[in-house]
Short mmCIF file of C-alpha atoms and ligand atoms in Angstrom, two decimals:
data_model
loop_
_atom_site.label_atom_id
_atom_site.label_comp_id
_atom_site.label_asym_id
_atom_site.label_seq_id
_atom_site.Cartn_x
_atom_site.Cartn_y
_atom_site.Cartn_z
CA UNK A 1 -26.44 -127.82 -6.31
CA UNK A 2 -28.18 -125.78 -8.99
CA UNK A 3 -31.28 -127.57 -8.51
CA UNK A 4 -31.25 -128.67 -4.66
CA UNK A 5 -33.04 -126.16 -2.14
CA UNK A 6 -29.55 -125.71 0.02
CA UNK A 7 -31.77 -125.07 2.98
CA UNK A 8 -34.74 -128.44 3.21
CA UNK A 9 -32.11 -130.73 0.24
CA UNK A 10 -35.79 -130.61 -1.74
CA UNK A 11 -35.31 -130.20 -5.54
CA UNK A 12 -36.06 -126.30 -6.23
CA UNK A 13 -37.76 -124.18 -8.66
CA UNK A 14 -35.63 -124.53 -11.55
CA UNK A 15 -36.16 -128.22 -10.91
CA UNK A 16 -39.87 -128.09 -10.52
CA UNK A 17 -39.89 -126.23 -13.96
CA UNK A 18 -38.38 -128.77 -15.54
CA UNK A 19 -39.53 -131.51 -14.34
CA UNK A 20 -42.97 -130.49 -15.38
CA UNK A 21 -41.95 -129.77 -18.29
CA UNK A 22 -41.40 -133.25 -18.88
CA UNK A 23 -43.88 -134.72 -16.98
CA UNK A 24 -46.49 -132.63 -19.15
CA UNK A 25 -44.22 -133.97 -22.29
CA UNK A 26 -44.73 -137.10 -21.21
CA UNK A 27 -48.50 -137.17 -20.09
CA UNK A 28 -49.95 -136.43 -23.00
CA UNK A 29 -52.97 -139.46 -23.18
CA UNK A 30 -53.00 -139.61 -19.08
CA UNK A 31 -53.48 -136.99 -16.15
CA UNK A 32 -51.87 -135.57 -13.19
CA UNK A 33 -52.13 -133.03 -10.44
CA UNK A 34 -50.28 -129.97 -9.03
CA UNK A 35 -50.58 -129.50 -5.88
CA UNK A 36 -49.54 -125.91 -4.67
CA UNK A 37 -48.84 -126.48 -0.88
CA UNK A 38 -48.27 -123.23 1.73
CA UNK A 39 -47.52 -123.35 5.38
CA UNK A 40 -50.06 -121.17 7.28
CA UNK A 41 -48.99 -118.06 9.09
CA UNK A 42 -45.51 -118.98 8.03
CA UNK A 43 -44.48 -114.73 8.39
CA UNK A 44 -45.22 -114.39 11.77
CA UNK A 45 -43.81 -117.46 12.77
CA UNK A 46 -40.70 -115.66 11.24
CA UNK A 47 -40.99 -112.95 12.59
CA UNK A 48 -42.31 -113.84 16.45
CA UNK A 49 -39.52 -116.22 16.57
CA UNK A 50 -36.41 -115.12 14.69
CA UNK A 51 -35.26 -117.02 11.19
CA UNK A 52 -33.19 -119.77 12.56
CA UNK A 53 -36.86 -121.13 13.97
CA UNK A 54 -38.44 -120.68 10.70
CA UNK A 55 -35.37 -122.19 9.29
CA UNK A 56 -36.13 -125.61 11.44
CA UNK A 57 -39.91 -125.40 10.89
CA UNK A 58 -39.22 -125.55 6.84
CA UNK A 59 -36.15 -128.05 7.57
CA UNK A 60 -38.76 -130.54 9.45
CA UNK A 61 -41.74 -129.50 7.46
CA UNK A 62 -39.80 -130.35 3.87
CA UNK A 63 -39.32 -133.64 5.88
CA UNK A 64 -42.87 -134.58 6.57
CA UNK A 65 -44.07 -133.37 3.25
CA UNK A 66 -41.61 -136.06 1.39
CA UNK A 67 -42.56 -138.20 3.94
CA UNK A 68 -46.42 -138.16 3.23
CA UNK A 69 -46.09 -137.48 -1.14
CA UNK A 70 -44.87 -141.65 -0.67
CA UNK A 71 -42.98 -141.21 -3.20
CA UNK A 72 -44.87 -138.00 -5.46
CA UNK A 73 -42.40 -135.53 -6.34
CA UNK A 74 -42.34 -132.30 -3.83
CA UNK A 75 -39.93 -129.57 -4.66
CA UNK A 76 -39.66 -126.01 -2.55
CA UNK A 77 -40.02 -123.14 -5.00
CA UNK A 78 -39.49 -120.20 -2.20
CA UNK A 79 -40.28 -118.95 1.18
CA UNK A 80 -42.68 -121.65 2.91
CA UNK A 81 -44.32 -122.39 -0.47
CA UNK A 82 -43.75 -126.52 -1.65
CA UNK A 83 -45.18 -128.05 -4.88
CA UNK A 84 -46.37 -131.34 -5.26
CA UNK A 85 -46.91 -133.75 -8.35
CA UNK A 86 -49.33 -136.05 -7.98
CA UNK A 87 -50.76 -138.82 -10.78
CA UNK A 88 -52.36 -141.75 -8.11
CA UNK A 89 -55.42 -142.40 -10.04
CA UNK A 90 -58.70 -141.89 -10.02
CA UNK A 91 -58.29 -137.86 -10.04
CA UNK A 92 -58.82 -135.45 -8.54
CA UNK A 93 -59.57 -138.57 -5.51
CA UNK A 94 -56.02 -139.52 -5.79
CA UNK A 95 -54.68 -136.03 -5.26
CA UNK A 96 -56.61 -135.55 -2.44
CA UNK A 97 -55.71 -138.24 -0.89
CA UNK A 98 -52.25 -137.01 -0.85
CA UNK A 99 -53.44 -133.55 0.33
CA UNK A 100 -54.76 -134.97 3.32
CA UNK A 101 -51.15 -136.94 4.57
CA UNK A 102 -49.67 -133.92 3.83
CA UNK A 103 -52.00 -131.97 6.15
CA UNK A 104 -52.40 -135.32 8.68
CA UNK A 105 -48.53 -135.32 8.84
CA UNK A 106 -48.54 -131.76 10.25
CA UNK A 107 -50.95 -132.50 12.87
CA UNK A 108 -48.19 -133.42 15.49
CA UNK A 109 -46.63 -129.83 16.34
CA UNK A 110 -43.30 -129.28 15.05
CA UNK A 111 -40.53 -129.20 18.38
CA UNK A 112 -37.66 -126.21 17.72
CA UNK A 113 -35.70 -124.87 20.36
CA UNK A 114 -37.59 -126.31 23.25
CA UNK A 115 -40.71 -124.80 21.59
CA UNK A 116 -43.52 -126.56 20.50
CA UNK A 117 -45.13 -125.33 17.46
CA UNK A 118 -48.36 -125.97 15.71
CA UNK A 119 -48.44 -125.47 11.96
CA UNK A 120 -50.75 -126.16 9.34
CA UNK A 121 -50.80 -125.97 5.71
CA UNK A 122 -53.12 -124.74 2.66
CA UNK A 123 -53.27 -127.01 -0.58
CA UNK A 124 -54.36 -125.60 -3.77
CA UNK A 125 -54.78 -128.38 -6.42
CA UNK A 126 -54.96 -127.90 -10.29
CA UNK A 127 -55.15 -130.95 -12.94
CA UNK A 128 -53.94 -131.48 -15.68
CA UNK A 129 -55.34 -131.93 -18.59
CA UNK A 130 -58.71 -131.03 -17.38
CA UNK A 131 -57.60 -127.62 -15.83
CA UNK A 132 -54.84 -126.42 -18.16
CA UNK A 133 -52.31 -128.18 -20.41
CA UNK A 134 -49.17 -126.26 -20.19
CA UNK A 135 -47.16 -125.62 -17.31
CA UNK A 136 -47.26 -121.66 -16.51
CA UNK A 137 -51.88 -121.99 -16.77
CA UNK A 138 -51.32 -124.98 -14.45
CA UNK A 139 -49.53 -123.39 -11.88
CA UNK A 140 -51.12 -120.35 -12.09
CA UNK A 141 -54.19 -122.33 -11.49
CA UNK A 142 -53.15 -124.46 -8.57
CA UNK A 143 -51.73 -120.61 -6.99
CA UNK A 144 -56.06 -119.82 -7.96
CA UNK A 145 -56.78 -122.96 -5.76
CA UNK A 146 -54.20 -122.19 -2.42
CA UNK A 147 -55.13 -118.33 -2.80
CA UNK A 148 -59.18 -119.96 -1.95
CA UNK A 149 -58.27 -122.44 0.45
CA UNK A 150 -56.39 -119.33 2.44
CA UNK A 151 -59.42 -117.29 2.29
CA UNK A 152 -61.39 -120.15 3.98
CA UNK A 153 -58.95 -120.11 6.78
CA UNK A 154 -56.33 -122.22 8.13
CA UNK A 155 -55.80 -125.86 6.74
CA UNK A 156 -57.69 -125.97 3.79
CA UNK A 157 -57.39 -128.21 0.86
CA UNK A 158 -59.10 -126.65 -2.75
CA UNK A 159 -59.98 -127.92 -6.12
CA UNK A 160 -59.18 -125.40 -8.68
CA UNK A 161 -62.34 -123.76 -10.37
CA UNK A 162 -63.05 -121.54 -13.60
CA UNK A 163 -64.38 -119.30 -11.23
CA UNK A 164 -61.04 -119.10 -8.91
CA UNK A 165 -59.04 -117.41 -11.92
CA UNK A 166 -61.05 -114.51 -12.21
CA UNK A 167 -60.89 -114.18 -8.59
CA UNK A 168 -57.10 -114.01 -8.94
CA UNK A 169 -56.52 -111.62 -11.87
CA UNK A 170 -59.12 -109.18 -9.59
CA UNK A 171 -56.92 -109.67 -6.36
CA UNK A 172 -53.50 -109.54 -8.17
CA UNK A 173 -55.35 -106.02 -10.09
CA UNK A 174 -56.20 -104.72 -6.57
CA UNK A 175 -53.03 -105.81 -4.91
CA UNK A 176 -51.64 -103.57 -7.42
CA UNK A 177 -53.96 -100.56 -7.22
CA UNK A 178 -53.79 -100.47 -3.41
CA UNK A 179 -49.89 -100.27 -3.82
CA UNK A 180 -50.43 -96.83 -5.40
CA UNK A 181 -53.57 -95.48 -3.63
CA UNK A 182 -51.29 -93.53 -1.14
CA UNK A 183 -49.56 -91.58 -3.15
CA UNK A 184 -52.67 -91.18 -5.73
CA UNK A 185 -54.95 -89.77 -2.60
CA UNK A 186 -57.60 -92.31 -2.90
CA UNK A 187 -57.15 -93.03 0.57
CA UNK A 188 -59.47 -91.18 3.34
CA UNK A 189 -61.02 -91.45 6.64
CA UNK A 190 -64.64 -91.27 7.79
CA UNK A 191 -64.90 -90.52 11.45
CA UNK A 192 -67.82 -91.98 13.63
CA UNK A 193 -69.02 -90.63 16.61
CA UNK A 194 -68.48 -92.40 20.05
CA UNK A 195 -71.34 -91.59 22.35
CA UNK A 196 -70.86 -91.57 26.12
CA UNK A 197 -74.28 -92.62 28.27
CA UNK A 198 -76.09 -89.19 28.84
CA UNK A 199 -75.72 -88.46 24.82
CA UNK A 200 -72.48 -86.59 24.84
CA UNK A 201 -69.75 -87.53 22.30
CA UNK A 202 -66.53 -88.64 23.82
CA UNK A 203 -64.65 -89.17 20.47
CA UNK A 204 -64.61 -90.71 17.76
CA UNK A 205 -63.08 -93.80 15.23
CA UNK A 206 -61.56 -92.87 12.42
CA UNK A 207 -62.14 -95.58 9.94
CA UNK A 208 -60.46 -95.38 6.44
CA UNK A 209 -61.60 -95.83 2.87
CA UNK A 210 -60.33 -96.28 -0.98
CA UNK A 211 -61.85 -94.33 -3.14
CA UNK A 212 -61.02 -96.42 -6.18
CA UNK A 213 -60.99 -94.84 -9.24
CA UNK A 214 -62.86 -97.72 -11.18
CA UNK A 215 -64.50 -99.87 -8.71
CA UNK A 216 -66.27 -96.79 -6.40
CA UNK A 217 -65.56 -96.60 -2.96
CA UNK A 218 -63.90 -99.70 -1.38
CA UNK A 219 -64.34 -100.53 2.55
CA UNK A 220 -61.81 -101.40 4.32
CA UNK A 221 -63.02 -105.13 5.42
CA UNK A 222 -62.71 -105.95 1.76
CA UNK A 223 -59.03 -104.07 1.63
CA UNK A 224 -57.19 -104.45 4.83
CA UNK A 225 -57.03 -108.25 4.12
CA UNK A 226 -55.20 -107.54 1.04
CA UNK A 227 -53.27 -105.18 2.44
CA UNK A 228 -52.09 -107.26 5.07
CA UNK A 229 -51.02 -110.59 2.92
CA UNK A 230 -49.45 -107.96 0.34
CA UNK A 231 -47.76 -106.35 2.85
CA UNK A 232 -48.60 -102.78 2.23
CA UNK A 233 -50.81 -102.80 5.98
CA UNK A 234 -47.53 -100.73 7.72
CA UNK A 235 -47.89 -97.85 5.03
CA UNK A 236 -51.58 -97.75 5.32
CA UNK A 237 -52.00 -97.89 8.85
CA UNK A 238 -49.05 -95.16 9.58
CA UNK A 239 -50.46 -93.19 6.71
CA UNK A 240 -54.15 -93.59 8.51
CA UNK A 241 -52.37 -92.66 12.15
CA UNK A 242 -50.29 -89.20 11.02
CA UNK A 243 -54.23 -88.18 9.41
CA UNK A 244 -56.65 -89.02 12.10
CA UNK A 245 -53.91 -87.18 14.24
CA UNK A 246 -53.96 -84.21 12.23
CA UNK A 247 -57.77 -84.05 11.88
CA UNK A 248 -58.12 -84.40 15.70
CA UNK A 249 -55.58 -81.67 16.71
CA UNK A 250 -57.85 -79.36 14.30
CA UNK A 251 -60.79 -79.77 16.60
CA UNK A 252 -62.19 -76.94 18.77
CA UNK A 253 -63.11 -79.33 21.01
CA UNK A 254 -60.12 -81.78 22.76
CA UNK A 255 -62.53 -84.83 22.02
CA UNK A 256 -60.69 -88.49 21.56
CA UNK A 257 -59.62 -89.75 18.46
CA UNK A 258 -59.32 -93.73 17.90
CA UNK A 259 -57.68 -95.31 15.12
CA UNK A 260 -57.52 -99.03 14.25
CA UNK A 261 -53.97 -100.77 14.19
CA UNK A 262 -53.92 -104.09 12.29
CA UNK A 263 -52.39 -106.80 13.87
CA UNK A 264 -49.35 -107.16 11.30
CA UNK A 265 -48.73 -103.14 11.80
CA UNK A 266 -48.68 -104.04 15.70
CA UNK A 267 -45.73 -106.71 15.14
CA UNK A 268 -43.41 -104.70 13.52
CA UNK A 269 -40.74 -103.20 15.38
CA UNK A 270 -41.27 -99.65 15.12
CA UNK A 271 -45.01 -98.63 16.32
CA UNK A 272 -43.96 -96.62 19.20
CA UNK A 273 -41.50 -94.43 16.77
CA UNK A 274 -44.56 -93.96 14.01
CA UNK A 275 -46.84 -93.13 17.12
CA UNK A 276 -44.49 -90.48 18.56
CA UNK A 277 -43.87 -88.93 15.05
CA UNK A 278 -47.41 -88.86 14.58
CA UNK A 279 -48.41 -86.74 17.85
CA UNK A 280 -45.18 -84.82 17.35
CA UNK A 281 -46.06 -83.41 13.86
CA UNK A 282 -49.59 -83.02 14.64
CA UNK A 283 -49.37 -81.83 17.67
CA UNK A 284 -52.00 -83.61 18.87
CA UNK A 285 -51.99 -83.99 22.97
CA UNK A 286 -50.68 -87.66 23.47
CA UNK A 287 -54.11 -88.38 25.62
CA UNK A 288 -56.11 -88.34 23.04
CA UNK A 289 -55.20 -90.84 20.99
CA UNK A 290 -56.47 -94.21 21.46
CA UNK A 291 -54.63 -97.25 19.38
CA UNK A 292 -57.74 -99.82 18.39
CA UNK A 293 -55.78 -103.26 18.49
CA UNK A 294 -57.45 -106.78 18.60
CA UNK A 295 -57.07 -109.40 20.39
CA UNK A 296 -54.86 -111.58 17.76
CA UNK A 297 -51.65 -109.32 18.31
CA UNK A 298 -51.95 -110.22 22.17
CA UNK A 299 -51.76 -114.40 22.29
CA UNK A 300 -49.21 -114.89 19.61
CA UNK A 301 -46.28 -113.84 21.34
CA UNK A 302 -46.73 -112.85 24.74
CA UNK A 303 -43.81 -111.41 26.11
CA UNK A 304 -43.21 -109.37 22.71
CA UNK A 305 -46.61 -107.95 22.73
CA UNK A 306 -46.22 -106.95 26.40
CA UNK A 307 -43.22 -104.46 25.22
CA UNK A 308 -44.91 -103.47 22.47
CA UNK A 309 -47.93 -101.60 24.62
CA UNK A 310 -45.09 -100.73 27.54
CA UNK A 311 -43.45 -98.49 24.77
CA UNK A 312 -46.87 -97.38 23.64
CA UNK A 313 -48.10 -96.75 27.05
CA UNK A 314 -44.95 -94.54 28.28
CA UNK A 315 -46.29 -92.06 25.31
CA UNK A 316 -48.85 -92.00 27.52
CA UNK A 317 -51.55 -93.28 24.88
CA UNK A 318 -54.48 -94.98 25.30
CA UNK A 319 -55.20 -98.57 24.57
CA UNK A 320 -58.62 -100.20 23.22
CA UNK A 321 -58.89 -103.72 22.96
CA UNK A 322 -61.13 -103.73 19.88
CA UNK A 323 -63.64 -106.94 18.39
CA UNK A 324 -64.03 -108.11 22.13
CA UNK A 325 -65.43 -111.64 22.22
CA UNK A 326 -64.54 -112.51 18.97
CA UNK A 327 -61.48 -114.09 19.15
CA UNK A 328 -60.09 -115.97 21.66
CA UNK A 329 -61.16 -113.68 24.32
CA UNK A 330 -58.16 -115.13 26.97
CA UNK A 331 -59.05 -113.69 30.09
CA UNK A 332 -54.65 -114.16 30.84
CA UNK A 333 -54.45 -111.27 29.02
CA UNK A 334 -57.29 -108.68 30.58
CA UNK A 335 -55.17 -109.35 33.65
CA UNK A 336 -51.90 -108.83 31.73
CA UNK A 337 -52.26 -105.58 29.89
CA UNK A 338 -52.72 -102.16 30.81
CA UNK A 339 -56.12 -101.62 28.72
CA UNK A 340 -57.83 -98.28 28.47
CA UNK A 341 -60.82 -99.78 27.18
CA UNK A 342 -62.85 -103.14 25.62
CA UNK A 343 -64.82 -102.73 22.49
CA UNK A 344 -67.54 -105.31 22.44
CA UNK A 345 -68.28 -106.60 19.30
CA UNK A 346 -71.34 -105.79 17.29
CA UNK A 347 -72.08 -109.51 16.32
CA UNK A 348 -73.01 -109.68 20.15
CA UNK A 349 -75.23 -106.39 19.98
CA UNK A 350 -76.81 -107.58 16.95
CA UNK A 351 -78.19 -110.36 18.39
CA UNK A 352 -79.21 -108.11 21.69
CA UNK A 353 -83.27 -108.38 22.35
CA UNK A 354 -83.55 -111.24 20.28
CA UNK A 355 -81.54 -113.67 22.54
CA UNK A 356 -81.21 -113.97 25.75
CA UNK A 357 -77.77 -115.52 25.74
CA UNK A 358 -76.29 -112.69 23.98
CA UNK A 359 -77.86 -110.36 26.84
CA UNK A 360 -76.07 -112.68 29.43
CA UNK A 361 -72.47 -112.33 27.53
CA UNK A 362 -72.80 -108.99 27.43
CA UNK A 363 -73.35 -108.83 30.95
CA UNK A 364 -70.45 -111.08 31.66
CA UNK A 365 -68.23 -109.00 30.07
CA UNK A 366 -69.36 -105.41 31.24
CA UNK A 367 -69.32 -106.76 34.88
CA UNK A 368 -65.81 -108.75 33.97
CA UNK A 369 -64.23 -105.08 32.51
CA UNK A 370 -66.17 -102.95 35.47
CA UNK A 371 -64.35 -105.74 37.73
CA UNK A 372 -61.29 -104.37 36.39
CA UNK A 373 -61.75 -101.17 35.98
CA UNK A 374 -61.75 -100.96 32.64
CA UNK A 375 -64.56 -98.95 30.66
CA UNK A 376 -66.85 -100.50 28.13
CA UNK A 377 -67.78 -99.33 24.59
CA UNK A 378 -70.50 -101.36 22.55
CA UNK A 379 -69.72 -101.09 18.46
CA UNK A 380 -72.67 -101.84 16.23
CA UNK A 381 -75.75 -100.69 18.15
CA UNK A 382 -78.84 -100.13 15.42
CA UNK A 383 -82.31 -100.20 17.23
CA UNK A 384 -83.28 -98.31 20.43
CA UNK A 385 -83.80 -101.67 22.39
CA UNK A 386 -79.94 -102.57 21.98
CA UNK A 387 -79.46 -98.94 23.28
CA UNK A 388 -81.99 -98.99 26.25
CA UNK A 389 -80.33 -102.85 26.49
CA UNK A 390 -76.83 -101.63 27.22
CA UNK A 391 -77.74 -98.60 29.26
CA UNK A 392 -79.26 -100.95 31.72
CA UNK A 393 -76.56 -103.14 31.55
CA UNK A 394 -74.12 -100.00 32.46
CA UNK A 395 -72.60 -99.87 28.91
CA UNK A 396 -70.29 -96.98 29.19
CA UNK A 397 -70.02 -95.94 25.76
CA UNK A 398 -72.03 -96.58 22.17
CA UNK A 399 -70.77 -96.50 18.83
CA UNK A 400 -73.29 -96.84 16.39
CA UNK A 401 -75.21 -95.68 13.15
CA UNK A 402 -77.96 -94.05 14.68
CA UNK A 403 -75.97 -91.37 16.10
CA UNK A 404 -73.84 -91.11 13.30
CA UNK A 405 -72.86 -93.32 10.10
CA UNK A 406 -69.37 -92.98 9.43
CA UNK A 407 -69.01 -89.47 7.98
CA UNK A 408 -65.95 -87.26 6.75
CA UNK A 409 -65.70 -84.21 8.00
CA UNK A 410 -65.77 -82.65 4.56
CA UNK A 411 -68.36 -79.90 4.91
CA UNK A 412 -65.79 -78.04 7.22
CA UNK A 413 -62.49 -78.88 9.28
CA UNK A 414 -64.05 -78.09 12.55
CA UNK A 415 -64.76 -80.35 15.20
CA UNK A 416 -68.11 -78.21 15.94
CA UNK A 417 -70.03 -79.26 13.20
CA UNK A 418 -68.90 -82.56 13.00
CA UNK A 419 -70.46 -82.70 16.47
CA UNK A 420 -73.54 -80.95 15.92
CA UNK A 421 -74.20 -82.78 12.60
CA UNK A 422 -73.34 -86.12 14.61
CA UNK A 423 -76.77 -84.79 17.21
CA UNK A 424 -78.90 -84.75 14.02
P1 C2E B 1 -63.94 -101.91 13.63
O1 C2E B 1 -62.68 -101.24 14.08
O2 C2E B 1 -64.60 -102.83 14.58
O3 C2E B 1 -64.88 -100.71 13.17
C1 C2E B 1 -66.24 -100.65 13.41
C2 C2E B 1 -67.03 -101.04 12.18
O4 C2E B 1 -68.39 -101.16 12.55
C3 C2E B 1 -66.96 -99.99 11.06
O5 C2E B 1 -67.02 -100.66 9.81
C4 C2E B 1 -68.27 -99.24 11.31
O6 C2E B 1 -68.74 -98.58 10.15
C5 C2E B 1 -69.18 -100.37 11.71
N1 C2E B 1 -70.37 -99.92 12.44
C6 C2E B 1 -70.46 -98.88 13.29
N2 C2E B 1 -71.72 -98.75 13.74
C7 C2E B 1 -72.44 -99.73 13.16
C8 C2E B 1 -73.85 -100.12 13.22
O7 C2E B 1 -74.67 -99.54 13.93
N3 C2E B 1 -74.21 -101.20 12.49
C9 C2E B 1 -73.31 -101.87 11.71
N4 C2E B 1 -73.77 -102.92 11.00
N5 C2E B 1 -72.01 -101.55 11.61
C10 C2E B 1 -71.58 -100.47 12.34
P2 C2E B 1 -65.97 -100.37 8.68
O8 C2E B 1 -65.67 -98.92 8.59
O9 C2E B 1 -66.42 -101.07 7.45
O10 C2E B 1 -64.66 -101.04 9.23
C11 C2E B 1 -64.53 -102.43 9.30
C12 C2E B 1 -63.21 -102.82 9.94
O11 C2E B 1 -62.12 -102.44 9.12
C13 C2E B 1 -62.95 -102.11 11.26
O12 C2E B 1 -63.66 -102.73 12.26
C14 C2E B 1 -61.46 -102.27 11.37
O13 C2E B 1 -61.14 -103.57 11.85
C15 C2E B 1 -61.00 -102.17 9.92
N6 C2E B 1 -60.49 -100.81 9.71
C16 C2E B 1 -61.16 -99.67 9.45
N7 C2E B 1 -60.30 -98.62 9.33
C17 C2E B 1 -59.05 -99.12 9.52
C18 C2E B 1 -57.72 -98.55 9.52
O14 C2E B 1 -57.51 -97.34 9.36
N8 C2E B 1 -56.68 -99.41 9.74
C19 C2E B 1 -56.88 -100.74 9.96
N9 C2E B 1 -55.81 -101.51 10.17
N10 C2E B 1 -58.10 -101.29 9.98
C20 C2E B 1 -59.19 -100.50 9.76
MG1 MG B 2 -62.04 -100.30 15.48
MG1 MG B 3 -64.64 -103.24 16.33
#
């Protein structure tokens, strides 16, 4: 019992530890592999569908992974994280090879419930002796390896580096920092300008920042990842909501205020509660507000998603969809949700006047959203032939640097100067 995983009947961590141990004992003139093994997107499977599903996705996943390691040793040492021992010669050939039937053997989704469900894994690989010879450097190493494979997406298989552990000991160090930066005030928001057609400004994004207190100032494309794998997203995001609030209900003018909501924020229970608080304590008029989502926090779960933006919509909030055309861009869902506005995405502005394929997907989508009703808002726009571009088009509304780069409003609290300092 003390070294079975109750849950999958794989050996578990204190197993792992010591059978590496030996194995490492053991190996001394030959080689071997770890291979660090992670189930993609495990969380929100979790959390979309309720634990006894995850429960059966690790039960039948622990199955397949035994099933392609032919014989390799594969413990689970926690949550949806399995580790592999691998010595097929030549390495790291032989390793691989096992990599990819682990990763083949997931290609059939996994059936729960009546549900079918596609899952993939990461595989971070370290060797031994080549990449460290002693158990806590190897592991760490083959962790180095998955945390890579992650960042290249879903389903990726990754040699360990020299380079990798450096990248680790900087994104454990920032993990850490960002923990803090609440409560040490490095946090703070920029606000940028949305323009509507004849020049006027409608509102604007508030888009945060870390001011760290060694590195400079941090954006958030390089942050909000982190945030969101380490799990502090919720605090920033409600942190970022309760401010922009404030700031906006400070205004002379009752101008819009839009703030981003990250797609793990969105599928936690309580949004509506943290968005009512917010306008409560700020006072801010619940009209103003728009909530920024993307498209991601729509196709996971459907039917969960729906209540989600019934709750926020009773408020009586507005709703952008945010990073149009990026994603998925399921038209289901234009028809499904109640959506104040689509955000299309700069990459499709930046390539406006230049090709004449993005000018026809632009099109598409202003006349599919006008078709609807819904409003348009182009992000990203840089040179006066996007703007002439999407005025022709009937673009409703421009965000962009040449009206205004993101800017606090530091020089004074007052919507008025923000405004006329966003004219200049
Ligand atoms: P986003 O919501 O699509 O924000 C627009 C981004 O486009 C901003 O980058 C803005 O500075 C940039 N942008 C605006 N005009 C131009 C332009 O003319 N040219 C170019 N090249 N870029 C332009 P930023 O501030 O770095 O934000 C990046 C992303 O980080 C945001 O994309 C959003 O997804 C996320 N983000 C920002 N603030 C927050 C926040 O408070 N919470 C969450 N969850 N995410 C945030
Ligand atoms: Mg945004
Ligand atoms: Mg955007």
């Amino acid at each position: 019992m003390a070294c079975h995983d109750a849950l999958t009947q794989l050996p578990n961590r204190a197993a792992l530890d010591r059978h590496l141990a030996s194995t490492i004992e053991r190996a001394r003139d030959s080689e071997f592999a770890v291979l660090w093994i992670d189930i993609d997107h495990f969380k929100e499977i979790n959390d979309v569908f309720g634990h006894a599903i995850g429960d059966a996705v690790l039960r039948e996943g622990a199955r397949r992974l035994q099933e392609a390691a032919q014989g390799s040793y594969v413990a689970r040492v926690g949550g949806d994280e399995f580790i592999g021992i691998a010595d097929q010669l030549p390495l790291p050939a032989g390793a691989e090879l096992v990599a990819g039937r682990m990763r083949a053997a997931f290609e059939q989704p996994i059936e729960v419930d009546g549900r079918s469900l596609k899952v993939d894994l990461c595989i971070g690989i370290a060797l031994f002796p080549r990449d460290a010879d002693n158990a806590v450097s190897l592991l760490a190493n083959a962790d180095a390896a998955l945390y890579r494979a992650k960042h290249e997406g879903r389903g990726a298989v990754r040699l360990f580096t020299a380079a990798m552990d450096q990248q680790l000991r900087d994104r454990r160090a920032l993990e850490h920092d960002l923990r803090l930066a609440i409560g040490r005030g490095e946090l703070y928001l920029e606000y940028q300008p949305q323009q509507g057609r004849d020049g006027s400004i409608n509102g604007y994004e508030a888009l945060v920042r870390w001011r760290h207190p060694l590195r400079g100032t941090i954006p958030p494309g390089e942050f909000i990842p982190v945030a969101e794998k380490s799990g502090s997203i919720a605090e920033i995001d409600d942190w970022v909501l309760a401010e922009a609030c404030k700031e906006a209900a400070s205004w002379e003018q009752p101008l819009r205020i839009a703030v981003n909501v990250s797609a793990a924020r969105f599928r936690r229970e309580n949004l509506d509660v943290q968005v009512a608080a917010a306008l409560r304590q700020s006072g801010l008029s619940a009209s103003r507000l728009e909530l920024e989502i993307t498209e991601g926090v729509l196709i996971e779960d459907l039917s969960r998603a729906k209540k989600t933006m019934q709750s926020l919509k009773a408020l009586r909030i507005l709703i952008a969809l945010d990073d149009f055309g990026t994603g998925y861009s399921s038209l289901s869902y234009l028809e499904a949700f109640p959506l104040d506005r689509i955000k299309l995405d700069r990459s499709f502005v930046a390539s406006l006047g230049r090709s004449d394929r993005a000018l026809a997907i632009v099109r598409a989508v202003i006349g599919l959203a006008h078709g609807l009703g819904v409003p348009v808002l182009a992000e990203g726009i840089e040179t006066g032939a996007q703007m002439s571009l999407l005025l022709h088009e009937g673009c409703d509304e421009m965000q962009r640097y040449l009206i205004g780069r993101p800017a606090g409003f530091a020089a004074s609290k007052h919507g008025q100067s923000a405004l006329t300092h966003a004219f200049l």
